[in-house]
Amino acid sequence: MTDHRPLDQDAVLARFARAVEDGHGVLTDLDQHSGDGDYGDNLRAGVRLAVALAGRGPQRGFGALGEVFLDEVGGTSGPLLGLLFSEIARALSYGSADTAAFAAGARAGLTAIQRVGEAEVGDRTMVDALAPAVTALDRSGYAAAAAAALDGAERTAELAARHGRASYVGERAKGAPDPGAVGVALLFAAVAAVAEPGAEVADPLAGRA
Amino acid sequence: MPFPFHPAGDDPVPAAVRGFARAHADLVALHEDPIHLLARHRAPGRRVGLVSGGGSGHEPLHAGFLGRGMLDAVAPGPVFTSPHNKAVLYASRAAAGPDGVIHIVKNYTGDRINFGIAAERLRMEGVDVARVLVDDDLATDGLDTATGRRGTGATVVVEKILGAAADSGAGLAELATLGADVAAASRSLAVASRAQTSMRTGEPAFALDGRLDYGVGIHGERARRSVDRPPTEELVDRMLDEVVAGLPDGPDQVVMVVNGMGGTALLELYVLAELAAAGLEARGLERVGLLVGTFVPALDMAGFSLTLTRMRPEWTGLWAAPAQTAAFPRTETS
């Protein structure tokens, strides 16, 4: 946790956007399994707008993601992700764009998402990937956080939902991971790939095509 | 065409909001993209902006209660759907006083989340926010869910009392506590004899075949049970029994709201009010306010709700204070 290189936010955005494009079909399938099927569409629309916004003006990667997901993405999971992006952008903007700042932003984002959405770990939501990622980030850095996020996302396959649209299908959602949690795993994999290029980072989409 | 007089296309809300703003141009100003409405006048001593909103189809809630003595800003959503957090954010930014904003939120998941996200954004911008959650519907009390009682008719009571308190210069924490106390002292129950017209099909959203749905919600959610229709006197008696039993302990003074669900004649509502007023008296409760009309409907559902708020002595003056809005009657019997 002594890395003081600035995180290349635009590279993270580009990489995350590519992962979301690649994962659109998988995310849609997962959401059809447990929700209303629009998660892949919403996530893809959001990253496309963010890439366009970041290309147009002074807004950096996470700032663009935050603005777009809060303002333009419908439903509830999109704007909740927007809180995470905004808190990360805010933490990075304080100047010390290192791992500790990113970790503080991610933790603030997790706290905001839980305050608003009232989900705990184990409820089969994005929190199941985000909470362990934030913990790992504090201790061991980006690659460990990506692994923890993916691990948390995988574990949602055995959970019944208590919140969100998936709570309406109950036990029937089991067997496949929560798409919101997989989306968070994609984000942390993108961050790790940019920030720790040498590290081994598993692809959250692998084996799900 | 789901409703006979809808505009071309399927979303009546933007045109309706423009029409409302035109009709009440002395009281409210309309802002578009995202749609929100602001009161033109507020008491000079008001330190906290009062913001509410929610799905459309419950008119005159909430825009009808914009104005001096009640709300400062409103974010209307699509029919029976929460407004986007961006609309709540813009409404709140515009309404914020030096002591911040209060969000008056009916207890529905979509409203909770969208107002919650807007509140987080406001805090990031340095605006203080507190939430008053209205959860008065007895029909959803004690269900096996974590969602709790729905927010329905008591919203009008909360908005009225908080508005008067805000006019007197109350601060954010004081208003949040007052709002929570008023909501906690309120219970409602609603029945329907005919479902609202479905926006999608143009038919009644569900069939009742001469029975009565006992415990409906304001989005046309069906009750858990349908009952054979009792004589109206018995129905009112039974509803009063349940609402009174649901109230927390306290003084024997109440405000009562007899609210039409959209398809009930005012003539009938006054009959119901008369029966309910007599029922209150028989139960030893003193009425310090009575509101009769259509305030929180579910589109054109035929039915009514009864709301009681057990009043503390210091609230009665706030209830009686004047409100300059499109829909709150300036005088009420007591």
Coordinates of C-alpha atoms in Angstrom, one line a residue:
Chain A
M1 CA 0.0 0.0 0.0
T2 CA 2.9 2.4 -0.7
D3 CA 2.1 2.9 -4.4
H4 CA 2.0 6.7 -5.0
R5 CA 1.7 6.6 -8.8
P6 CA -1.5 8.3 -10.0
L7 CA -4.1 5.9 -11.2
D8 CA -4.7 6.3 -14.9
Q9 CA -8.5 6.9 -14.7
D10 CA -9.1 7.1 -18.4
A11 CA -7.3 3.8 -18.9
V12 CA -9.5 2.2 -16.2
L13 CA -12.6 3.6 -17.9
A14 CA -11.5 2.3 -21.3
R15 CA -10.8 -1.1 -19.9
F16 CA -14.0 -1.3 -17.9
A17 CA -16.0 -0.1 -20.9
R18 CA -14.5 -2.9 -23.1
A19 CA -15.2 -5.5 -20.4
V20 CA -18.8 -4.3 -20.2
E21 CA -19.2 -4.5 -24.0
D22 CA -17.7 -8.0 -24.0
G23 CA -19.9 -9.0 -21.0
H24 CA -23.1 -7.5 -22.2
G25 CA -24.6 -10.9 -23.3
V26 CA -23.5 -12.6 -20.1
L27 CA -24.8 -9.8 -17.8
T28 CA -28.1 -9.9 -19.7
D29 CA -28.4 -13.6 -19.3
L30 CA -27.7 -13.4 -15.6
D31 CA -30.3 -10.7 -15.1
Q32 CA -32.9 -12.6 -17.1
H33 CA -32.2 -15.4 -14.6
S34 CA -32.8 -13.3 -11.5
G35 CA -34.1 -9.9 -12.5
D36 CA -35.8 -8.1 -15.3
G37 CA -33.1 -8.5 -17.8
D38 CA -32.0 -4.9 -18.4
Y39 CA -28.8 -4.8 -16.3
G40 CA -26.5 -5.4 -19.3
D41 CA -28.3 -2.7 -21.3
N42 CA -28.1 -0.2 -18.5
L43 CA -24.5 -0.8 -17.7
R44 CA -23.5 -0.7 -21.4
A45 CA -25.4 2.5 -22.0
G46 CA -23.8 4.1 -18.9
V47 CA -20.2 3.2 -19.9
R48 CA -20.7 4.3 -23.5
L49 CA -22.0 7.7 -22.3
A50 CA -19.1 8.0 -19.8
V51 CA -16.5 7.3 -22.5
A52 CA -18.1 10.0 -24.7
L53 CA -18.2 12.4 -21.8
A54 CA -14.6 11.8 -20.8
G55 CA -13.6 12.3 -24.5
R56 CA -15.3 15.6 -24.7
G57 CA -14.0 17.6 -21.8
P58 CA -12.1 17.9 -18.5
Q59 CA -14.1 15.1 -16.8
R60 CA -11.7 12.2 -15.9
G61 CA -12.7 8.5 -15.9
F62 CA -14.4 8.1 -12.5
G63 CA -15.9 11.6 -12.6
A64 CA -17.5 10.8 -16.0
L65 CA -18.8 7.5 -14.8
G66 CA -20.2 9.0 -11.7
E67 CA -22.0 11.8 -13.5
V68 CA -23.5 9.6 -16.1
F69 CA -24.6 6.8 -13.9
L70 CA -26.2 9.1 -11.4
D71 CA -27.9 11.4 -13.9
E72 CA -28.7 9.3 -17.0
V73 CA -29.0 5.6 -16.0
G74 CA -32.5 4.5 -15.0
G75 CA -33.5 1.8 -12.5
T76 CA -31.8 1.6 -9.2
S77 CA -28.5 -0.4 -9.6
G78 CA -27.1 2.1 -12.1
P79 CA -27.5 5.2 -9.9
L80 CA -26.2 3.2 -6.9
L81 CA -23.1 2.4 -8.9
G82 CA -23.0 6.1 -9.7
L83 CA -22.5 6.8 -6.0
L84 CA -19.5 4.5 -5.9
F85 CA -17.9 6.1 -9.0
S86 CA -18.5 9.6 -7.6
E87 CA -17.0 8.8 -4.2
I88 CA -13.9 7.3 -5.9
A89 CA -13.7 10.4 -8.2
R90 CA -14.0 12.7 -5.2
A91 CA -11.3 10.8 -3.2
L92 CA -8.9 10.8 -6.2
S93 CA -9.4 14.5 -6.8
Y94 CA -7.8 15.4 -3.5
G95 CA -4.5 15.1 -5.3
S96 CA -2.9 12.0 -3.8
A97 CA -4.2 9.6 -6.4
D98 CA -2.7 6.5 -4.9
T99 CA -4.0 3.2 -3.6
A100 CA -5.0 4.7 -0.2
A101 CA -7.1 7.4 -1.8
F102 CA -8.7 4.9 -4.1
A103 CA -9.5 2.6 -1.2
A104 CA -10.9 5.5 0.8
G105 CA -13.2 6.4 -2.1
A106 CA -14.3 2.8 -2.6
R107 CA -15.1 2.5 1.1
A108 CA -17.1 5.8 1.0
G109 CA -19.0 4.4 -2.0
L110 CA -19.7 1.2 -0.3
T111 CA -21.0 3.1 2.8
A112 CA -23.2 5.3 0.6
I113 CA -24.6 2.3 -1.3
Q114 CA -25.4 0.5 1.9
R115 CA -27.0 3.6 3.5
V116 CA -29.3 4.1 0.5
G117 CA -30.0 0.5 -0.6
E118 CA -29.9 -1.0 2.9
A119 CA -28.3 -4.2 1.7
E120 CA -25.9 -6.3 3.8
V121 CA -23.4 -8.9 2.7
G122 CA -25.3 -12.0 2.0
D123 CA -28.4 -10.3 0.5
R124 CA -27.3 -11.2 -3.1
T125 CA -26.5 -7.7 -4.3
M126 CA -23.5 -5.8 -5.6
V127 CA -22.5 -5.3 -1.9
D128 CA -21.4 -9.0 -1.9
A129 CA -18.6 -8.2 -4.3
L130 CA -17.9 -4.6 -3.2
A131 CA -17.5 -5.2 0.5
P132 CA -14.8 -7.9 0.3
A133 CA -13.1 -5.9 -2.4
V134 CA -12.9 -2.8 -0.2
T135 CA -11.5 -4.9 2.7
A136 CA -8.9 -6.5 0.5
L137 CA -8.0 -3.1 -1.1
D138 CA -7.1 -1.7 2.3
R139 CA -4.9 -4.6 3.2
S140 CA -3.4 -5.9 0.0
G141 CA -4.0 -3.7 -3.0
Y142 CA -5.7 -3.8 -6.3
A143 CA -5.1 -7.3 -7.6
A144 CA -6.2 -8.8 -4.2
A145 CA -9.3 -6.6 -4.4
A146 CA -10.2 -7.8 -7.8
A147 CA -9.8 -11.4 -6.6
A148 CA -12.0 -10.7 -3.6
A149 CA -14.7 -9.0 -5.7
L150 CA -14.8 -12.0 -8.1
D151 CA -14.9 -14.4 -5.2
G152 CA -17.7 -12.5 -3.6
A153 CA -19.6 -12.4 -6.9
E154 CA -19.2 -16.2 -7.3
R155 CA -20.6 -16.7 -3.8
T156 CA -23.8 -14.9 -4.7
A157 CA -24.7 -17.9 -6.9
E158 CA -25.6 -19.8 -3.7
L159 CA -27.7 -16.9 -2.2
A160 CA -31.4 -16.1 -2.4
A161 CA -32.0 -12.3 -2.8
R162 CA -33.5 -10.2 0.0
H163 CA -33.4 -6.9 -1.9
G164 CA -34.0 -5.7 -5.4
R165 CA -35.8 -7.2 -8.2
A166 CA -34.2 -10.6 -7.6
S167 CA -36.0 -10.9 -4.2
Y168 CA -39.2 -11.6 -6.1
V169 CA -37.9 -14.8 -7.6
G170 CA -36.4 -16.0 -4.3
E171 CA -34.7 -19.4 -4.4
R172 CA -35.1 -19.5 -8.2
A173 CA -32.2 -17.1 -8.5
K174 CA -29.8 -19.6 -7.1
G175 CA -27.3 -21.3 -9.3
A176 CA -26.0 -18.2 -11.1
P177 CA -24.3 -15.2 -9.6
D178 CA -26.0 -11.8 -9.2
P179 CA -25.3 -9.6 -12.2
G180 CA -24.7 -6.5 -10.1
A181 CA -22.0 -8.3 -8.2
V182 CA -20.4 -9.5 -11.5
G183 CA -20.5 -5.9 -12.7
V184 CA -18.5 -4.8 -9.6
A185 CA -16.0 -7.7 -10.2
L186 CA -15.5 -6.4 -13.8
L187 CA -14.8 -2.9 -12.4
F188 CA -12.2 -4.1 -9.9
A189 CA -10.6 -6.4 -12.6
A190 CA -10.2 -3.3 -14.8
V191 CA -8.7 -1.2 -12.1
A192 CA -6.2 -3.9 -11.2
A193 CA -5.2 -4.5 -14.8
V194 CA -4.4 -0.8 -15.1
A195 CA -2.8 -0.2 -11.7
E196 CA -0.9 -3.5 -11.3
P197 CA -0.1 -4.6 -14.9
G198 CA 2.2 -7.4 -13.8
A199 CA -0.3 -9.0 -11.5
E200 CA -2.4 -12.0 -12.2
V201 CA -6.0 -10.9 -12.5
A202 CA -8.8 -13.5 -13.3
D203 CA -11.4 -12.5 -15.9
P204 CA -14.8 -12.4 -14.3
L205 CA -16.4 -13.3 -17.6
A206 CA -14.2 -16.4 -18.1
G207 CA -16.3 -19.6 -18.4
R208 CA -19.6 -17.7 -18.6
A209 CA -19.9 -17.1 -22.4
Chain B
M1 CA -56.2 4.2 -25.6
P2 CA -56.0 3.4 -21.9
F3 CA -57.9 6.5 -20.7
P4 CA -60.3 8.4 -22.9
F5 CA -58.7 11.8 -22.7
H6 CA -55.0 11.1 -22.7
P7 CA -52.7 13.0 -25.1
A8 CA -51.3 11.2 -28.1
G9 CA -48.5 8.9 -27.0
D10 CA -48.6 7.1 -23.7
D11 CA -47.2 9.4 -21.0
P12 CA -49.7 11.9 -19.7
V13 CA -47.4 13.3 -16.9
P14 CA -45.5 16.0 -18.8
A15 CA -48.6 17.6 -20.2
A16 CA -50.5 17.3 -16.9
V17 CA -47.7 18.9 -15.0
R18 CA -47.6 21.8 -17.5
G19 CA -51.3 22.2 -17.2
F20 CA -51.1 22.2 -13.5
A21 CA -48.3 24.9 -13.5
R22 CA -50.4 27.0 -15.9
A23 CA -53.5 26.7 -13.8
H24 CA -51.6 27.7 -10.6
A25 CA -49.0 30.0 -12.1
D26 CA -49.4 32.3 -9.1
L27 CA -48.3 29.5 -6.8
V28 CA -45.8 27.3 -8.6
A29 CA -43.1 27.4 -11.2
L30 CA -42.4 24.5 -13.5
H31 CA -38.9 23.4 -14.4
E32 CA -38.2 20.8 -17.1
D33 CA -35.4 18.3 -17.7
P34 CA -35.7 16.9 -15.2
I35 CA -39.3 17.8 -14.3
H36 CA -39.7 19.5 -11.0
L37 CA -42.0 22.1 -9.5
L38 CA -41.1 24.9 -7.1
A39 CA -43.3 27.0 -4.9
R40 CA -43.1 30.7 -5.8
H41 CA -43.6 32.0 -2.3
R42 CA -42.2 30.9 1.0
A43 CA -42.3 32.3 4.5
P44 CA -39.4 34.6 5.1
G45 CA -38.4 32.8 8.3
R46 CA -38.2 29.4 6.7
R47 CA -34.7 27.9 7.1
V48 CA -35.3 24.4 5.7
G49 CA -36.7 23.5 2.3
L50 CA -39.5 20.9 2.3
V51 CA -39.3 18.6 -0.7
S52 CA -41.5 15.7 -1.6
G53 CA -42.4 13.7 -4.6
G54 CA -43.3 10.3 -5.9
G55 CA -45.1 8.5 -8.7
S56 CA -47.9 10.3 -10.5
G57 CA -51.5 9.2 -10.3
H58 CA -52.0 10.4 -6.8
E59 CA -53.0 14.0 -7.6
P60 CA -53.3 16.5 -6.0
L61 CA -50.4 14.9 -4.0
H62 CA -47.8 16.3 -4.1
A63 CA -47.8 19.4 -6.4
G64 CA -51.2 20.5 -5.0
F65 CA -49.5 21.1 -1.7
L66 CA -46.8 23.4 -3.0
G67 CA -46.9 26.8 -1.5
R68 CA -46.5 28.9 1.6
G69 CA -47.3 26.8 4.7
M70 CA -46.5 23.5 3.0
L71 CA -44.0 22.3 0.4
D72 CA -41.2 24.2 -1.4
A73 CA -40.4 21.7 -4.2
V74 CA -41.8 18.5 -5.7
A75 CA -40.4 15.9 -8.1
P76 CA -43.2 14.0 -9.8
G77 CA -42.4 10.6 -11.3
P78 CA -44.1 8.6 -14.0
V79 CA -47.4 7.1 -13.2
F80 CA -47.0 4.9 -10.1
T81 CA -43.2 5.1 -10.5
S82 CA -40.6 6.9 -8.4
P83 CA -39.0 10.0 -9.8
H84 CA -35.4 9.6 -10.9
N85 CA -32.9 10.7 -8.3
K86 CA -31.8 13.5 -10.6
A87 CA -35.3 15.2 -10.4
V88 CA -35.2 14.9 -6.6
L89 CA -31.7 16.4 -6.6
Y90 CA -32.7 19.4 -8.8
A91 CA -35.8 20.0 -6.7
S92 CA -33.8 19.8 -3.5
R93 CA -31.0 22.1 -4.7
A94 CA -33.6 24.7 -5.7
A95 CA -35.5 24.4 -2.4
A96 CA -32.6 24.2 0.1
G97 CA -32.7 26.7 2.8
P98 CA -29.7 27.8 5.0
D99 CA -30.4 24.8 7.2
G100 CA -30.8 22.3 4.4
V101 CA -33.7 20.3 3.1
I102 CA -36.2 17.7 4.4
H103 CA -37.3 14.9 2.2
I104 CA -40.8 13.7 2.9
V105 CA -40.8 10.2 1.5
K106 CA -43.6 7.7 1.3
N107 CA -42.4 4.2 2.3
Y108 CA -42.0 2.5 -1.1
T109 CA -38.7 0.9 -2.1
G110 CA -38.3 3.0 -5.3
D111 CA -39.0 6.2 -3.5
R112 CA -36.6 5.3 -0.7
I113 CA -33.8 4.5 -3.0
N114 CA -34.2 7.5 -5.4
F115 CA -34.6 10.0 -2.6
G116 CA -31.7 8.3 -0.8
I117 CA -29.4 8.7 -3.8
A118 CA -30.4 12.3 -4.2
A119 CA -29.7 12.8 -0.4
E120 CA -26.2 11.3 -0.8
R121 CA -25.5 13.7 -3.7
L122 CA -26.7 16.7 -1.8
R123 CA -24.5 15.8 1.1
M124 CA -21.5 15.5 -1.3
E125 CA -22.4 19.1 -2.4
G126 CA -22.5 20.3 1.2
V127 CA -26.3 20.5 1.6
D128 CA -27.7 19.0 4.9
V129 CA -30.6 16.6 4.3
A130 CA -32.9 14.7 6.6
R131 CA -35.7 12.3 5.7
V132 CA -39.1 12.0 7.1
L133 CA -40.5 8.6 6.1
V134 CA -44.3 8.3 6.1
D135 CA -45.5 4.7 6.8
D136 CA -49.1 4.7 7.9
D137 CA -50.8 1.9 6.0
L138 CA -52.1 -0.7 8.5
A139 CA -52.8 -3.1 5.6
T140 CA -49.1 -3.8 5.3
D141 CA -48.4 -3.8 9.0
G142 CA -46.7 -7.0 10.3
L143 CA -46.5 -8.7 6.9
D144 CA -43.7 -11.2 6.5
T145 CA -41.5 -8.7 4.6
A146 CA -38.8 -6.2 5.6
T147 CA -40.5 -3.4 3.7
G148 CA -42.9 -2.3 6.5
R149 CA -46.1 -0.2 6.3
R150 CA -46.7 1.7 3.0
G151 CA -46.9 5.4 3.0
T152 CA -50.4 6.7 2.1
G153 CA -52.9 9.2 3.3
A154 CA -51.0 10.5 6.3
T155 CA -48.5 12.2 3.9
V156 CA -50.9 15.1 3.7
V157 CA -51.0 15.5 7.5
V158 CA -47.2 15.3 7.7
E159 CA -46.7 17.9 4.9
K160 CA -49.2 20.3 6.5
I161 CA -47.7 20.1 10.0
L162 CA -44.1 20.2 8.9
G163 CA -44.9 23.1 6.6
A164 CA -46.3 25.2 9.4
A165 CA -43.4 24.3 11.6
A166 CA -40.9 25.2 8.9
D167 CA -42.6 28.6 8.4
S168 CA -42.0 29.3 12.1
G169 CA -38.2 28.9 11.5
A170 CA -37.7 25.4 12.9
G171 CA -34.3 23.8 12.1
L172 CA -33.5 20.6 10.3
A173 CA -33.2 18.3 13.3
E174 CA -36.3 19.7 14.9
L175 CA -38.3 19.2 11.7
A176 CA -37.0 15.7 11.2
T177 CA -38.0 14.7 14.7
L178 CA -41.4 16.4 14.4
G179 CA -42.1 14.7 11.1
A180 CA -41.1 11.3 12.5
D181 CA -43.4 11.8 15.4
V182 CA -46.4 12.9 13.3
A183 CA -45.9 9.9 11.0
A184 CA -45.6 7.5 13.9
A185 CA -48.8 8.9 15.4
S186 CA -50.7 8.2 12.1
R187 CA -52.5 5.1 10.7
S188 CA -54.6 4.6 7.6
L189 CA -56.7 1.9 6.0
A190 CA -58.1 1.9 2.4
V191 CA -60.9 -0.1 0.7
A192 CA -61.9 -0.3 -3.0
S193 CA -65.1 -1.3 -4.6
R194 CA -63.7 -1.0 -8.1
A195 CA -60.1 -1.1 -9.3
Q196 CA -58.4 1.8 -11.0
T197 CA -58.3 1.7 -14.8
S198 CA -55.1 0.0 -16.0
M199 CA -52.8 2.4 -17.9
R200 CA -51.8 -0.5 -20.1
T201 CA -55.1 -2.2 -21.0
G202 CA -57.8 0.5 -20.3
E203 CA -59.7 -2.1 -18.3
P204 CA -60.0 -2.3 -14.5
A205 CA -56.7 -3.5 -13.1
F206 CA -58.4 -6.3 -11.2
A207 CA -62.0 -7.6 -11.0
L208 CA -64.0 -7.4 -7.7
D209 CA -67.3 -8.9 -8.8
G210 CA -69.4 -7.0 -6.2
R211 CA -67.0 -7.6 -3.3
L212 CA -64.8 -5.1 -1.5
D213 CA -61.0 -5.2 -1.5
Y214 CA -60.1 -4.4 2.1
G215 CA -56.6 -2.9 2.5
V216 CA -55.6 -1.7 -0.9
G217 CA -52.5 0.4 -1.7
I218 CA -52.3 3.7 -3.6
H219 CA -50.8 2.1 -6.6
G220 CA -53.7 -0.1 -7.0
E221 CA -52.0 -2.9 -5.2
R222 CA -54.7 -5.4 -4.3
A223 CA -55.6 -6.1 -0.7
R224 CA -54.6 -9.4 0.8
R225 CA -58.3 -10.1 1.1
S226 CA -61.6 -9.3 -0.5
V227 CA -64.7 -9.2 1.7
D228 CA -68.4 -9.3 1.1
R229 CA -69.7 -5.7 1.1
P230 CA -71.1 -4.8 4.5
P231 CA -73.5 -1.9 5.0
T232 CA -71.5 1.3 4.8
E233 CA -72.1 2.1 8.5
E234 CA -70.6 -1.3 9.5
L235 CA -67.7 -0.9 7.1
V236 CA -66.8 2.5 8.6
D237 CA -67.1 1.1 12.1
R238 CA -64.8 -1.8 11.3
M239 CA -62.2 0.4 9.7
L240 CA -62.3 2.9 12.6
D241 CA -61.9 0.0 15.0
E242 CA -58.8 -1.1 13.2
V243 CA -57.3 2.3 12.7
V244 CA -57.9 3.4 16.3
A245 CA -56.4 0.1 17.6
G246 CA -53.4 0.7 15.4
L247 CA -52.6 4.2 16.8
P248 CA -50.0 4.5 19.5
D249 CA -51.2 5.6 22.9
G250 CA -51.5 9.3 23.6
P251 CA -54.0 12.1 24.0
D252 CA -57.5 11.6 22.8
Q253 CA -57.3 14.3 20.1
V254 CA -57.2 13.3 16.5
V255 CA -57.1 14.7 13.0
M256 CA -59.1 12.6 10.5
V257 CA -58.6 12.5 6.8
V258 CA -61.4 11.0 4.7
N259 CA -59.7 10.5 1.4
G260 CA -61.2 9.5 -1.9
M261 CA -59.3 7.1 -4.1
G262 CA -60.1 8.9 -7.3
G263 CA -63.4 7.4 -8.4
T264 CA -65.6 8.2 -5.4
A265 CA -68.1 11.1 -5.4
L266 CA -67.6 13.9 -3.0
L267 CA -71.2 13.3 -2.0
E268 CA -70.2 9.8 -0.8
L269 CA -67.1 11.1 0.9
Y270 CA -69.1 13.5 3.0
V271 CA -71.4 10.7 4.0
L272 CA -68.4 8.7 5.0
A273 CA -67.0 11.6 6.9
E274 CA -70.3 12.1 8.8
L275 CA -70.4 8.4 9.8
A276 CA -66.7 8.4 10.8
A277 CA -67.1 11.6 12.8
A278 CA -69.9 10.0 14.8
G279 CA -67.8 6.9 15.2
L280 CA -64.9 8.9 16.6
E281 CA -67.3 10.6 19.1
A282 CA -68.6 7.2 20.2
R283 CA -65.1 6.1 20.9
G284 CA -64.4 9.2 23.0
L285 CA -62.0 10.8 20.6
E286 CA -62.0 14.5 20.0
R287 CA -61.6 15.7 16.5
V288 CA -59.3 18.7 16.2
G289 CA -59.3 18.6 12.4
L290 CA -61.2 17.0 9.6
L291 CA -60.2 16.9 6.0
V292 CA -62.6 15.5 3.4
G293 CA -61.8 15.1 -0.3
T294 CA -59.6 13.5 -2.9
F295 CA -56.0 14.1 -1.7
V296 CA -54.1 10.8 -2.3
P297 CA -55.9 8.7 -4.9
A298 CA -54.9 5.7 -7.0
L299 CA -55.8 7.1 -10.4
D300 CA -59.6 6.5 -10.7
M301 CA -60.0 3.7 -8.2
A302 CA -63.4 3.7 -6.5
G303 CA -62.8 3.6 -2.8
F304 CA -61.7 5.6 0.2
S305 CA -59.2 5.7 2.9
L306 CA -59.4 6.7 6.5
T307 CA -56.4 8.3 8.2
L308 CA -56.2 9.2 11.9
T309 CA -53.3 11.2 13.5
R310 CA -53.2 11.2 17.2
M311 CA -52.4 14.9 17.9
R312 CA -50.2 16.3 20.6
P313 CA -51.4 19.7 22.0
E314 CA -48.5 21.6 20.4
W315 CA -49.4 20.2 16.9
T316 CA -53.0 21.6 16.7
G317 CA -51.9 25.1 16.0
L318 CA -49.6 23.9 13.2
W319 CA -52.5 21.9 11.7
A320 CA -54.7 25.0 11.8
A321 CA -52.2 27.4 10.3
P322 CA -53.1 28.8 6.9
A323 CA -51.6 27.1 3.8
Q324 CA -51.6 28.9 0.4
T325 CA -51.6 25.9 -2.0
A326 CA -53.7 24.6 -4.9
A327 CA -55.2 21.7 -3.0
F328 CA -55.1 22.1 0.8
P329 CA -58.3 23.7 2.0
R330 CA -57.5 26.9 3.9
T331 CA -60.2 26.3 6.5
E332 CA -61.2 23.1 8.1
T333 CA -63.9 22.2 10.7
S334 CA -62.9 21.2 14.1

